[in-house]
Coordinates of C-alpha atoms and ligand atoms in Angstrom, one line a residue:
M1 CA 65.5 91.3 103.4
L2 CA 68.6 89.8 101.8
T3 CA 69.7 86.4 103.0
E4 CA 72.8 84.5 102.0
E5 CA 70.5 82.2 99.9
N6 CA 68.7 84.7 97.8
R7 CA 71.6 87.2 97.4
D8 CA 72.2 88.1 93.8
T9 CA 75.8 87.4 92.9
T10 CA 75.7 88.1 89.2
E11 CA 78.3 90.5 87.9
T12 CA 77.3 94.1 88.3
T13 CA 79.2 97.2 87.3
L14 CA 78.9 100.5 89.3
Q15 CA 80.3 103.7 87.8
G16 CA 82.0 106.1 90.1
I17 CA 84.7 108.7 89.7
A18 CA 88.3 107.5 88.8
A19 CA 90.4 109.0 91.7
S20 CA 93.6 107.0 91.7
P21 CA 94.8 104.9 88.7
G22 CA 95.3 101.1 88.9
I23 CA 93.4 97.8 88.9
A24 CA 92.8 95.7 91.9
H25 CA 90.9 92.4 92.5
G26 CA 90.2 91.3 96.0
Q27 CA 87.7 90.7 98.9
V28 CA 85.9 93.6 100.4
F29 CA 86.6 95.0 103.9
L30 CA 83.4 97.0 104.6
H31 CA 84.3 99.9 106.8
L32 CA 81.2 101.5 108.3
Q33 CA 81.7 104.3 110.8
S34 CA 79.7 103.8 114.0
E35 CA 78.4 106.9 115.9
L36 CA 79.9 107.3 119.3
E37 CA 77.4 107.2 122.1
L38 CA 77.7 110.4 124.1
P39 CA 76.8 110.5 127.7
A40 CA 74.4 113.3 128.7
H41 CA 74.4 114.7 132.2
D42 CA 74.6 118.1 134.0
I43 CA 77.7 119.4 135.7
E44 CA 77.4 121.5 138.9
P45 CA 79.0 124.9 138.7
A46 CA 81.6 124.0 141.3
R47 CA 82.8 121.0 139.1
R48 CA 83.0 122.9 135.8
G49 CA 86.6 123.8 136.3
E50 CA 87.5 120.1 136.4
E51 CA 85.3 119.5 133.4
A52 CA 87.2 122.2 131.5
A53 CA 90.5 120.6 132.6
R54 CA 89.3 117.2 131.2
F55 CA 88.7 118.9 127.9
D56 CA 92.2 120.4 127.9
R57 CA 93.7 117.0 128.5
A58 CA 91.7 115.5 125.7
L59 CA 92.8 118.2 123.3
L60 CA 96.4 117.6 124.4
A61 CA 96.1 113.8 123.9
T62 CA 94.5 114.4 120.5
R63 CA 97.3 116.8 119.5
Q64 CA 99.9 114.1 120.4
Q65 CA 98.1 111.4 118.4
V66 CA 97.9 113.7 115.4
Q67 CA 101.6 114.5 115.7
R68 CA 102.4 110.8 115.9
I69 CA 100.3 110.1 112.8
M70 CA 102.1 113.0 111.0
A71 CA 105.5 111.6 111.8
E72 CA 104.4 108.2 110.5
V73 CA 102.9 109.6 107.3
E74 CA 106.0 111.7 106.8
K75 CA 108.2 108.6 107.2
N76 CA 106.1 106.5 104.8
L77 CA 104.8 108.9 102.3
G78 CA 106.8 112.1 102.7
P79 CA 106.4 115.7 104.0
D80 CA 103.7 116.8 101.6
E81 CA 101.3 114.1 102.6
A82 CA 102.0 114.7 106.3
R83 CA 101.1 118.4 105.8
I84 CA 97.5 117.2 105.3
F85 CA 97.4 117.0 109.1
D86 CA 98.4 120.6 109.6
A87 CA 94.7 121.4 109.1
H88 CA 93.9 119.0 112.0
L89 CA 96.3 120.7 114.3
L90 CA 94.8 124.1 113.3
V91 CA 91.4 122.8 114.3
L92 CA 92.7 121.8 117.7
E93 CA 94.2 125.3 118.1
D94 CA 91.1 127.1 116.9
Q95 CA 90.4 129.5 119.7
A96 CA 86.8 130.1 118.5
L97 CA 86.0 126.4 118.6
V98 CA 87.6 125.8 122.0
G99 CA 86.3 129.1 123.5
E100 CA 82.7 128.4 122.3
T101 CA 82.8 124.9 123.9
L102 CA 83.9 126.4 127.2
R103 CA 81.2 129.1 127.0
E104 CA 78.6 126.3 126.2
L105 CA 79.8 124.5 129.3
K106 CA 79.3 127.6 131.4
T107 CA 75.9 128.6 130.0
S108 CA 74.3 125.2 129.6
G109 CA 75.9 123.3 132.4
H110 CA 76.0 120.1 130.2
N111 CA 78.9 117.7 130.3
I112 CA 81.8 118.6 128.1
E113 CA 81.3 115.8 125.5
R114 CA 77.8 117.2 124.7
C115 CA 79.1 120.8 124.6
F116 CA 82.0 120.0 122.3
H117 CA 79.9 117.8 120.0
R118 CA 77.3 120.6 119.7
V119 CA 79.8 123.3 118.8
A120 CA 81.7 121.0 116.4
Q121 CA 78.5 120.0 114.6
R122 CA 77.7 123.7 114.1
Y123 CA 81.2 124.2 112.5
I124 CA 80.8 121.1 110.3
A125 CA 77.4 122.3 109.1
A126 CA 78.7 125.8 108.3
F127 CA 81.6 124.3 106.2
D128 CA 79.3 121.7 104.6
S129 CA 77.0 124.3 103.3
I130 CA 79.7 126.3 101.5
D131 CA 79.4 125.9 97.7
D132 CA 83.1 125.0 97.2
E133 CA 84.4 121.5 97.0
Y134 CA 87.7 122.4 98.7
L135 CA 86.1 124.2 101.6
R136 CA 83.6 121.4 102.1
E137 CA 86.6 119.1 102.6
R138 CA 87.5 121.1 105.6
A139 CA 84.3 119.9 107.3
G140 CA 85.8 116.5 106.9
D141 CA 88.9 117.7 108.8
I142 CA 86.8 119.0 111.7
R143 CA 84.7 115.8 111.8
D144 CA 87.9 113.7 111.9
V145 CA 89.5 115.7 114.7
A146 CA 86.2 116.0 116.7
Q147 CA 85.8 112.2 116.6
R148 CA 89.3 111.8 118.1
V149 CA 88.7 114.4 120.8
L150 CA 85.4 112.7 121.8
Q151 CA 87.2 109.3 121.8
N152 CA 89.8 110.7 124.1
L153 CA 87.2 112.3 126.4
L154 CA 85.4 108.9 126.6
G155 CA 88.7 107.0 127.0
Q156 CA 88.2 104.9 123.9
A157 CA 91.2 104.0 121.7
S158 CA 90.6 104.4 118.0
Q159 CA 91.1 101.4 115.8
S160 CA 93.6 101.3 113.0
L161 CA 91.9 100.8 109.7
G162 CA 95.2 99.6 108.3
D163 CA 95.1 96.4 110.5
L164 CA 91.6 95.6 109.4
A165 CA 92.2 96.3 105.8
R166 CA 95.3 94.2 105.1
G167 CA 95.1 92.6 101.7
R168 CA 91.5 93.8 101.2
V169 CA 89.6 96.3 99.1
V170 CA 88.4 98.9 101.6
V171 CA 84.9 100.0 100.8
A172 CA 83.5 102.8 103.0
G173 CA 80.9 105.6 103.0
D174 CA 83.8 108.0 103.5
I175 CA 87.4 107.7 104.8
T176 CA 88.9 110.3 107.1
P177 CA 92.5 111.5 106.4
S178 CA 93.7 109.9 109.7
E179 CA 92.1 106.6 108.7
A180 CA 93.6 106.8 105.2
A181 CA 97.0 107.4 106.8
G182 CA 96.7 104.1 108.7
L183 CA 96.6 102.3 105.3
D184 CA 100.2 102.0 104.3
R185 CA 101.5 100.6 101.1
S186 CA 101.3 96.8 101.8
E187 CA 97.9 96.8 103.4
A188 CA 94.9 97.9 101.3
L189 CA 94.5 96.7 97.7
A190 CA 92.2 99.6 96.8
I191 CA 90.0 102.2 98.3
V192 CA 86.4 102.8 97.2
T193 CA 84.1 105.4 98.8
D194 CA 80.4 106.1 98.3
T195 CA 81.0 109.9 98.7
G196 CA 84.0 112.1 98.0
S197 CA 85.7 113.8 95.1
K198 CA 89.1 113.8 93.4
T199 CA 90.4 116.4 95.8
S200 CA 89.4 114.7 99.0
H201 CA 92.3 114.1 101.3
A202 CA 91.8 110.3 101.5
V203 CA 92.2 110.2 97.8
I204 CA 95.3 112.4 97.8
V205 CA 96.8 109.8 100.2
A206 CA 95.6 106.9 98.0
R207 CA 97.2 108.5 95.0
S208 CA 100.5 109.1 96.7
M209 CA 100.5 105.5 97.9
R210 CA 99.8 104.5 94.3
V211 CA 96.7 102.5 95.5
P212 CA 93.8 102.4 93.0
A213 CA 90.8 104.4 94.2
V214 CA 87.3 105.1 93.0
V215 CA 85.0 107.6 94.7
G216 CA 81.4 108.6 94.4
T217 CA 79.9 105.1 94.1
R218 CA 76.8 106.4 95.9
D219 CA 75.2 103.3 97.5
L220 CA 77.9 100.6 97.1
T221 CA 78.2 100.2 100.8
R222 CA 74.5 99.1 100.9
R223 CA 74.9 96.6 98.1
I224 CA 77.9 94.6 99.3
R225 CA 79.1 92.6 102.3
N226 CA 82.4 91.9 103.9
G227 CA 84.3 89.3 102.0
D228 CA 82.5 89.8 98.6
W229 CA 84.9 89.8 95.6
V230 CA 85.2 93.0 93.7
L231 CA 87.3 94.3 90.9
V232 CA 88.3 98.0 91.1
D233 CA 89.2 99.9 87.9
G234 CA 90.9 103.1 89.1
Y235 CA 91.5 104.2 85.5
M236 CA 87.8 104.3 84.4
G237 CA 86.2 104.7 87.9
A238 CA 84.4 101.4 87.7
V239 CA 83.7 98.9 90.5
I240 CA 82.7 95.4 89.3
L241 CA 80.9 93.3 91.9
H242 CA 81.3 89.5 91.6
P243 CA 83.4 89.7 88.5
T244 CA 83.2 86.6 86.2
E245 CA 86.3 84.7 85.0
Q246 CA 85.9 86.3 81.6
T247 CA 86.0 89.8 83.2
L248 CA 89.0 88.9 85.3
Y249 CA 90.8 87.6 82.2
R250 CA 90.0 90.8 80.3
Y251 CA 91.2 93.0 83.2
G252 CA 94.4 90.9 83.5
Q253 CA 95.2 91.9 79.9
I254 CA 94.4 95.5 80.5
R255 CA 96.6 95.5 83.6
L256 CA 99.5 94.1 81.6
A257 CA 99.0 96.7 78.8
K258 CA 98.8 99.5 81.3
K259 CA 101.9 98.4 83.2
N260 CA 103.8 98.3 79.9
L261 CA 102.5 101.7 78.9
E262 CA 103.3 103.3 82.3
Q263 CA 106.8 101.9 82.0
R264 CA 107.3 103.3 78.6
L265 CA 105.9 106.7 79.7
L266 CA 108.1 106.8 82.7
E267 CA 111.1 106.1 80.5
A268 CA 110.1 108.8 78.1
G269 CA 109.7 111.1 81.1
R270 CA 113.4 111.0 81.8
L271 CA 114.3 111.9 78.2
P272 CA 114.2 115.4 76.7
A273 CA 111.0 116.7 75.2
V274 CA 112.1 116.9 71.6
T275 CA 110.0 116.1 68.5
L276 CA 111.2 113.6 65.9
D277 CA 112.3 116.6 63.7
D278 CA 114.4 118.0 66.6
A279 CA 112.2 120.8 67.9
P280 CA 112.7 121.2 71.6
I281 CA 109.3 121.7 73.4
T282 CA 109.0 123.2 76.9
L283 CA 106.8 121.2 79.3
R284 CA 106.1 122.7 82.7
A285 CA 104.0 121.8 85.7
N286 CA 100.9 123.3 87.4
I287 CA 101.1 123.3 91.2
E288 CA 99.0 124.6 94.1
Q289 CA 101.4 124.3 97.0
S290 CA 105.2 124.8 97.2
G291 CA 105.6 121.2 98.5
E292 CA 104.5 119.9 95.1
T293 CA 107.8 120.9 93.6
A294 CA 108.9 117.4 94.6
L295 CA 106.4 116.0 92.1
V296 CA 107.6 118.5 89.4
R297 CA 111.0 117.0 89.8
E298 CA 109.8 113.4 89.9
F299 CA 108.0 113.9 86.6
H300 CA 110.8 115.9 85.1
G301 CA 108.8 119.1 84.6
D302 CA 110.8 122.1 83.3
G303 CA 109.8 124.3 86.2
V304 CA 106.3 125.5 87.0
G305 CA 104.1 127.2 84.4
L306 CA 101.3 127.9 86.8
F307 CA 101.5 128.2 90.6
R308 CA 97.8 128.7 91.7
T309 CA 98.5 130.8 94.8
E310 CA 94.9 131.0 95.9
F311 CA 95.2 127.5 97.5
L312 CA 97.5 129.0 100.1
F313 CA 94.6 131.3 101.0
L314 CA 91.8 128.6 100.7
S315 CA 93.5 126.3 103.2
S316 CA 94.1 129.1 105.8
P317 CA 91.5 130.4 108.3
R318 CA 92.8 134.0 107.6
V319 CA 94.7 135.9 104.9
P320 CA 98.3 134.6 104.9
T321 CA 100.8 137.2 105.8
E322 CA 103.4 138.6 103.4
E323 CA 106.0 136.6 105.3
E324 CA 104.1 133.3 105.0
Q325 CA 103.6 133.9 101.3
Y326 CA 107.2 134.8 100.8
D327 CA 108.3 131.6 102.4
A328 CA 106.1 129.5 100.1
Y329 CA 107.1 131.3 96.9
R330 CA 110.8 131.3 97.8
A331 CA 110.7 127.6 98.7
A332 CA 109.2 126.7 95.2
A333 CA 111.7 129.0 93.4
E334 CA 114.6 127.6 95.4
A335 CA 113.6 124.0 94.9
L336 CA 113.4 124.3 91.1
A337 CA 116.1 126.9 90.3
P338 CA 117.3 127.6 87.6
A339 CA 114.0 126.4 86.0
P340 CA 111.3 129.1 86.1
V341 CA 108.4 129.2 88.5
V342 CA 105.5 131.3 87.2
I343 CA 103.5 132.6 90.1
R344 CA 100.0 133.6 89.3
T345 CA 98.5 136.3 91.6
L346 CA 95.3 135.5 93.5
D347 CA 92.4 134.0 91.6
L348 CA 90.1 134.1 94.6
G349 CA 86.4 134.9 94.6
G350 CA 83.6 133.6 92.4
D351 CA 83.5 129.8 93.1
K352 CA 86.6 130.1 95.3
P353 CA 85.8 132.3 98.3
M354 CA 88.0 132.1 101.4
A355 CA 86.9 130.3 104.5
G356 CA 88.4 132.9 106.8
G357 CA 87.3 135.8 104.6
A358 CA 83.5 135.6 104.5
H359 CA 83.3 139.4 104.9
L360 CA 85.3 139.9 101.7
F361 CA 83.1 137.9 99.4
A362 CA 79.4 138.5 98.8
R363 CA 77.1 135.8 97.3
E364 CA 76.8 136.3 93.6
A365 CA 74.3 135.1 91.0
N366 CA 77.0 134.5 88.4
P367 CA 80.2 133.9 90.3
F368 CA 82.3 133.1 87.1
L369 CA 81.3 136.6 85.8
G370 CA 81.8 138.1 89.2
H371 CA 84.1 139.7 91.7
R372 CA 87.0 137.4 91.0
A373 CA 90.8 137.3 90.6
I374 CA 92.3 140.5 89.4
R375 CA 89.0 142.4 90.0
F376 CA 89.0 141.4 93.6
C377 CA 92.7 142.2 94.0
L378 CA 92.4 145.7 92.5
D379 CA 89.5 146.3 95.0
Q380 CA 91.6 145.0 97.9
P381 CA 94.9 146.7 97.5
A382 CA 96.2 145.7 100.9
I383 CA 95.8 142.0 100.2
F384 CA 97.1 142.4 96.6
K385 CA 100.2 144.4 97.7
N386 CA 101.0 141.8 100.4
Q387 CA 101.2 139.2 97.7
L388 CA 103.0 141.3 95.1
R389 CA 105.7 142.2 97.7
A390 CA 106.1 138.6 98.7
I391 CA 106.5 137.6 95.0
L392 CA 109.0 140.4 94.3
R393 CA 111.1 139.4 97.4
A394 CA 111.1 135.8 96.3
S395 CA 112.4 136.9 92.8
T396 CA 115.9 137.3 94.3
V397 CA 116.0 133.5 94.5
G398 CA 115.8 131.2 91.5
N399 CA 113.8 132.2 88.4
V400 CA 110.5 133.8 89.4
R401 CA 108.0 135.1 87.0
L402 CA 104.7 136.8 87.8
M403 CA 101.4 136.7 86.0
Y404 CA 97.9 138.1 86.5
P405 CA 94.7 136.1 86.1
M406 CA 91.5 137.1 84.4
I407 CA 92.9 140.2 82.7
S408 CA 90.2 141.7 80.4
G409 CA 92.1 144.5 78.7
R410 CA 95.0 146.8 78.6
E411 CA 93.7 149.3 81.1
E412 CA 93.2 146.6 83.8
L413 CA 96.7 145.3 83.1
A414 CA 98.1 148.9 83.5
R415 CA 96.2 149.2 86.8
A416 CA 97.7 146.0 88.1
N417 CA 101.2 147.0 86.9
A418 CA 100.8 150.4 88.7
V419 CA 100.2 148.6 92.0
L420 CA 103.2 146.4 91.2
A421 CA 105.3 149.6 90.6
E422 CA 104.1 150.9 94.0
C423 CA 105.3 147.7 95.7
R424 CA 108.7 148.0 94.0
A425 CA 109.0 151.6 95.2
E426 CA 108.1 150.6 98.7
L427 CA 110.6 147.7 98.8
T428 CA 113.3 150.0 97.4
A429 CA 112.5 152.6 100.1
R430 CA 112.8 149.9 102.7
G431 CA 116.1 148.7 101.2
V432 CA 114.6 145.2 100.6
A433 CA 116.0 143.3 97.6
F434 CA 114.1 142.1 94.6
D435 CA 114.8 141.4 90.9
P436 CA 113.8 144.5 89.0
A437 CA 113.9 142.5 85.8
M438 CA 111.4 139.8 87.0
P439 CA 109.3 139.0 83.9
V440 CA 105.6 140.0 84.2
G441 CA 103.0 138.4 82.0
S442 CA 99.3 137.9 81.7
M443 CA 96.9 135.0 81.5
I444 CA 94.7 135.1 78.4
E445 CA 91.4 133.6 79.5
I446 CA 88.8 136.2 78.7
P447 CA 87.6 136.7 75.1
S448 CA 88.2 140.4 75.3
A449 CA 91.8 139.8 76.3
A450 CA 92.2 137.3 73.4
L451 CA 90.8 139.8 70.9
T452 CA 93.1 142.6 72.2
A453 CA 96.1 140.3 72.6
D454 CA 98.1 142.5 70.2
L455 CA 97.6 145.4 72.6
L456 CA 98.3 143.4 75.7
A457 CA 101.5 141.9 74.1
Q458 CA 103.0 145.4 74.2
D459 CA 103.0 145.4 78.0
C460 CA 103.6 141.7 78.7
A461 CA 106.8 139.6 78.9
F462 CA 104.8 136.4 78.1
F463 CA 101.2 135.1 77.8
S464 CA 99.7 132.0 79.3
I465 CA 96.4 130.8 77.9
G466 CA 93.9 129.6 80.5
T467 CA 91.9 127.3 78.2
N468 CA 89.6 126.2 81.1
D469 CA 88.2 129.7 81.4
L470 CA 88.7 130.8 77.8
I471 CA 86.6 127.9 76.5
Q472 CA 83.9 128.5 79.1
Y473 CA 83.6 132.2 78.2
L474 CA 83.9 131.7 74.5
L475 CA 81.2 129.0 74.3
A476 CA 79.1 130.2 77.3
I477 CA 79.5 126.9 79.0
D478 CA 79.8 127.0 82.8
R479 CA 82.8 124.8 83.4
V480 CA 81.4 123.2 86.6
N481 CA 77.9 122.5 85.4
D482 CA 77.8 118.8 84.6
R483 CA 74.5 119.1 82.7
I484 CA 76.2 120.9 79.9
A485 CA 79.6 119.4 80.3
H486 CA 79.2 117.6 76.9
L487 CA 79.0 121.0 75.2
Y488 CA 82.4 122.0 76.5
E489 CA 84.4 121.6 73.3
P490 CA 88.1 122.3 73.2
T491 CA 88.2 121.7 69.5
H492 CA 85.4 124.2 68.6
P493 CA 86.4 126.3 65.6
A494 CA 86.0 129.4 67.8
V495 CA 88.6 128.1 70.2
L496 CA 91.1 127.2 67.4
R497 CA 90.7 130.6 65.7
T498 CA 91.1 132.4 69.1
L499 CA 94.3 130.4 69.9
R500 CA 95.8 131.1 66.5
H501 CA 95.0 134.8 67.0
I502 CA 96.6 135.0 70.5
V503 CA 99.7 133.1 69.2
G504 CA 100.0 135.5 66.2
A505 CA 99.7 138.6 68.4
A506 CA 102.3 137.2 70.9
H507 CA 104.8 136.2 68.2
G508 CA 104.4 139.5 66.5
R509 CA 105.9 141.1 69.6
N510 CA 108.4 138.3 70.2
I511 CA 106.9 137.0 73.3
K512 CA 106.2 133.3 74.2
V513 CA 102.9 131.7 74.7
S514 CA 102.1 128.9 77.1
V515 CA 98.8 127.0 77.6
C516 CA 98.2 126.0 81.2
G517 CA 94.5 124.9 81.1
E518 CA 93.6 121.2 81.3
M519 CA 93.7 121.0 77.5
A520 CA 97.6 121.2 77.8
G521 CA 97.7 118.0 79.8
D522 CA 95.7 115.9 77.3
P523 CA 98.2 114.2 75.0
V524 CA 95.5 114.0 72.3
Y525 CA 95.7 117.8 71.9
A526 CA 99.5 118.2 72.1
A527 CA 100.0 118.2 68.3
L528 CA 97.1 120.7 67.7
L529 CA 98.4 123.2 70.3
L530 CA 102.0 122.9 69.2
G531 CA 101.0 123.0 65.6
L532 CA 99.1 126.3 66.3
G533 CA 102.4 127.7 67.5
V534 CA 102.0 127.4 71.2
D535 CA 105.6 127.5 72.7
E536 CA 105.0 125.8 76.1
L537 CA 102.5 123.5 77.7
S538 CA 101.9 123.4 81.5
M539 CA 100.0 120.6 83.3
T540 CA 99.4 118.8 86.5
P541 CA 102.7 116.9 87.1
P542 CA 101.6 113.2 86.7
L543 CA 100.4 114.1 83.2
L544 CA 103.8 115.2 82.1
P545 CA 105.1 111.7 81.0
A546 CA 102.1 111.1 78.6
V547 CA 102.4 114.5 77.0
K548 CA 106.2 114.1 76.7
Y549 CA 105.7 110.7 75.1
A550 CA 103.3 112.4 72.5
V551 CA 105.8 115.2 71.8
R552 CA 108.6 112.7 71.3
A553 CA 106.5 110.6 68.9
M554 CA 105.5 113.5 66.6
R555 CA 107.1 115.7 64.0
L556 CA 106.5 119.4 64.6
A557 CA 106.0 119.8 60.8
D558 CA 103.2 117.2 60.9
A559 CA 101.7 119.0 63.9
R560 CA 101.7 122.2 62.0
A561 CA 100.0 120.5 59.0
L562 CA 97.4 119.1 61.4
A563 CA 96.6 122.6 62.8
E564 CA 96.4 124.0 59.3
D565 CA 93.9 121.3 58.4
A566 CA 91.9 121.8 61.6
L567 CA 91.6 125.5 61.0
K568 CA 89.8 124.7 57.7
L569 CA 87.2 122.5 59.4
G570 CA 83.8 123.8 60.4
S571 CA 83.0 121.8 63.4
A572 CA 84.4 120.7 66.8
S573 CA 83.7 117.0 66.1
E574 CA 85.7 117.0 62.8
T575 CA 88.7 118.5 64.5
Q576 CA 88.3 116.1 67.5
A577 CA 88.3 113.2 65.0
L578 CA 91.4 114.6 63.3
C579 CA 93.2 114.9 66.7
D580 CA 92.1 111.5 67.7
E581 CA 93.3 110.0 64.4
F582 CA 96.7 111.8 64.6
Y583 CA 97.1 110.5 68.2
R584 CA 96.0 107.0 67.4
T585 CA 98.2 106.6 64.3
R586 CA 101.3 108.6 65.2
V587 CA 101.5 108.6 69.0
K588 CA 99.6 106.1 70.9
A589 CA 101.8 103.8 72.8
E590 CA 99.3 101.0 73.6
Ligands
LIG1 C1 92.4 128.2 83.2 O1 91.4 128.9 83.3 O2 92.6 127.5 82.2 C2 93.4 128.2 84.3 C3 94.6 127.5 84.1 O3 93.1 128.7 85.4 P1 92.1 128.1 86.5 O4 91.8 126.7 86.1 O5 92.8 128.2 87.8 O6 90.9 129.0 86.4
LIG2 MG1 91.4 130.4 84.8

């Protein structure tokens, strides 16, 4: 048993996952969620109507609370962050969840708290067991809302984490989105959670509040106490317990350097992306929701190079209608016009099945080699055509381009284009407007597509190289398997030769090539990619300033020389060293 006297207060560093950048030093507010105590009794048949009415009132009260939180978040953080709570309202409206609870009341005769808790737990378990990070997060939404409904049934007010966390580093097992929303700018110094991932909603809120966050610290909540001093390094994902004066001094220096760097990057962000020898470079953004166009503008992206549309599907309990999709695509195109928005058709399946589409996706032994993306779409023409019509209709606004994911060869591309032609004909017959000249391109992310890029280029208006998948397929490295993550080498000679081949094939047909995988957002690789002849880079919006800074600090002629040298090398590590050296000596702003 730990007592105050024998507690170890020597400096200890715990490694988690960096989730929101920044450095904070402060005392801990330990936030441990307590389980609600649920009453257990039976309800006579004659009183079950009143029990159901009590449930209705609790749902209504919860709905009003969530709407109040949404309004507050929208005021403090903006509409995109507020939209996180749409998922909570959907849970409250879920007829299956509500209906099952009422059925449980009728058949078991137990009080409504127990019935609702049981049904909600079944839902949470079902979502928790799905092998997809994004869908597992939905279990968190249900847990959060269910807790509120139960509190309302029990007449308990929920406490605001914001009040408790003022000026403190919040350390918790997990933080629900509504709790995170209670932490506004001035209150928490940092957020640290034992569980969670970079895509958890609490982290999204932390990032938008610009509060440093580290997740995945496993057992930190068991190792510290309220009031302990900690240092949170949201850049490296480290949490230092009981930091020494020396560590604090070192971090003070790092904080100053980072602040300086961020300032310089933000300044560069406002300037054009032009190399020192006057070559303009196109830098675009990757988005998952139309609301993220605000970020594209904030970070001065030249439109969107990759709109991953499957996220509209993943966050919905059913297949979104043509109209819903049209609204999202049009909103993005309108927001960024005249800059282009490249909309990628669905990349569902494999590791990204749909919550509301379990019947559409079978469990597969090798999901990344499975029924995914364009393969799924060509087998589900109704779903595919809905999306294609929505994109075509949105093309009358702004500058919309369409691209297909996971194309493996020319025949598959022709099949996809045939479906697109059918959609054009249908819209024409209905008298619905679309841009007949909307450019249609293909992602190049399968080795067979790379090797036949000269053939594909004949039927494409542009290429976009998905290095995430291309590297995984070229090197046979599962991109989500952390045991082999160290073997995932963007600078492998096979990758370089393949990129050069794709660029050559595209330029031979006068079409442009973009890279939209994570490699494009790493400033260390900017010179290599541009030197290999890539025309455009597309990345998650906050990475734009660092890549732009790199572009503005290099000469394109030097980047070409770097790529030439790299192509002569025989190993990934040599090319990596060359890129690091180029970056360190010519670019690095620190
Ligand atoms: C890629 O594969 O590089 C890519 C951009 O697509 P995704 O990451 O969505 O598979
Ligand atoms: Mg891909």
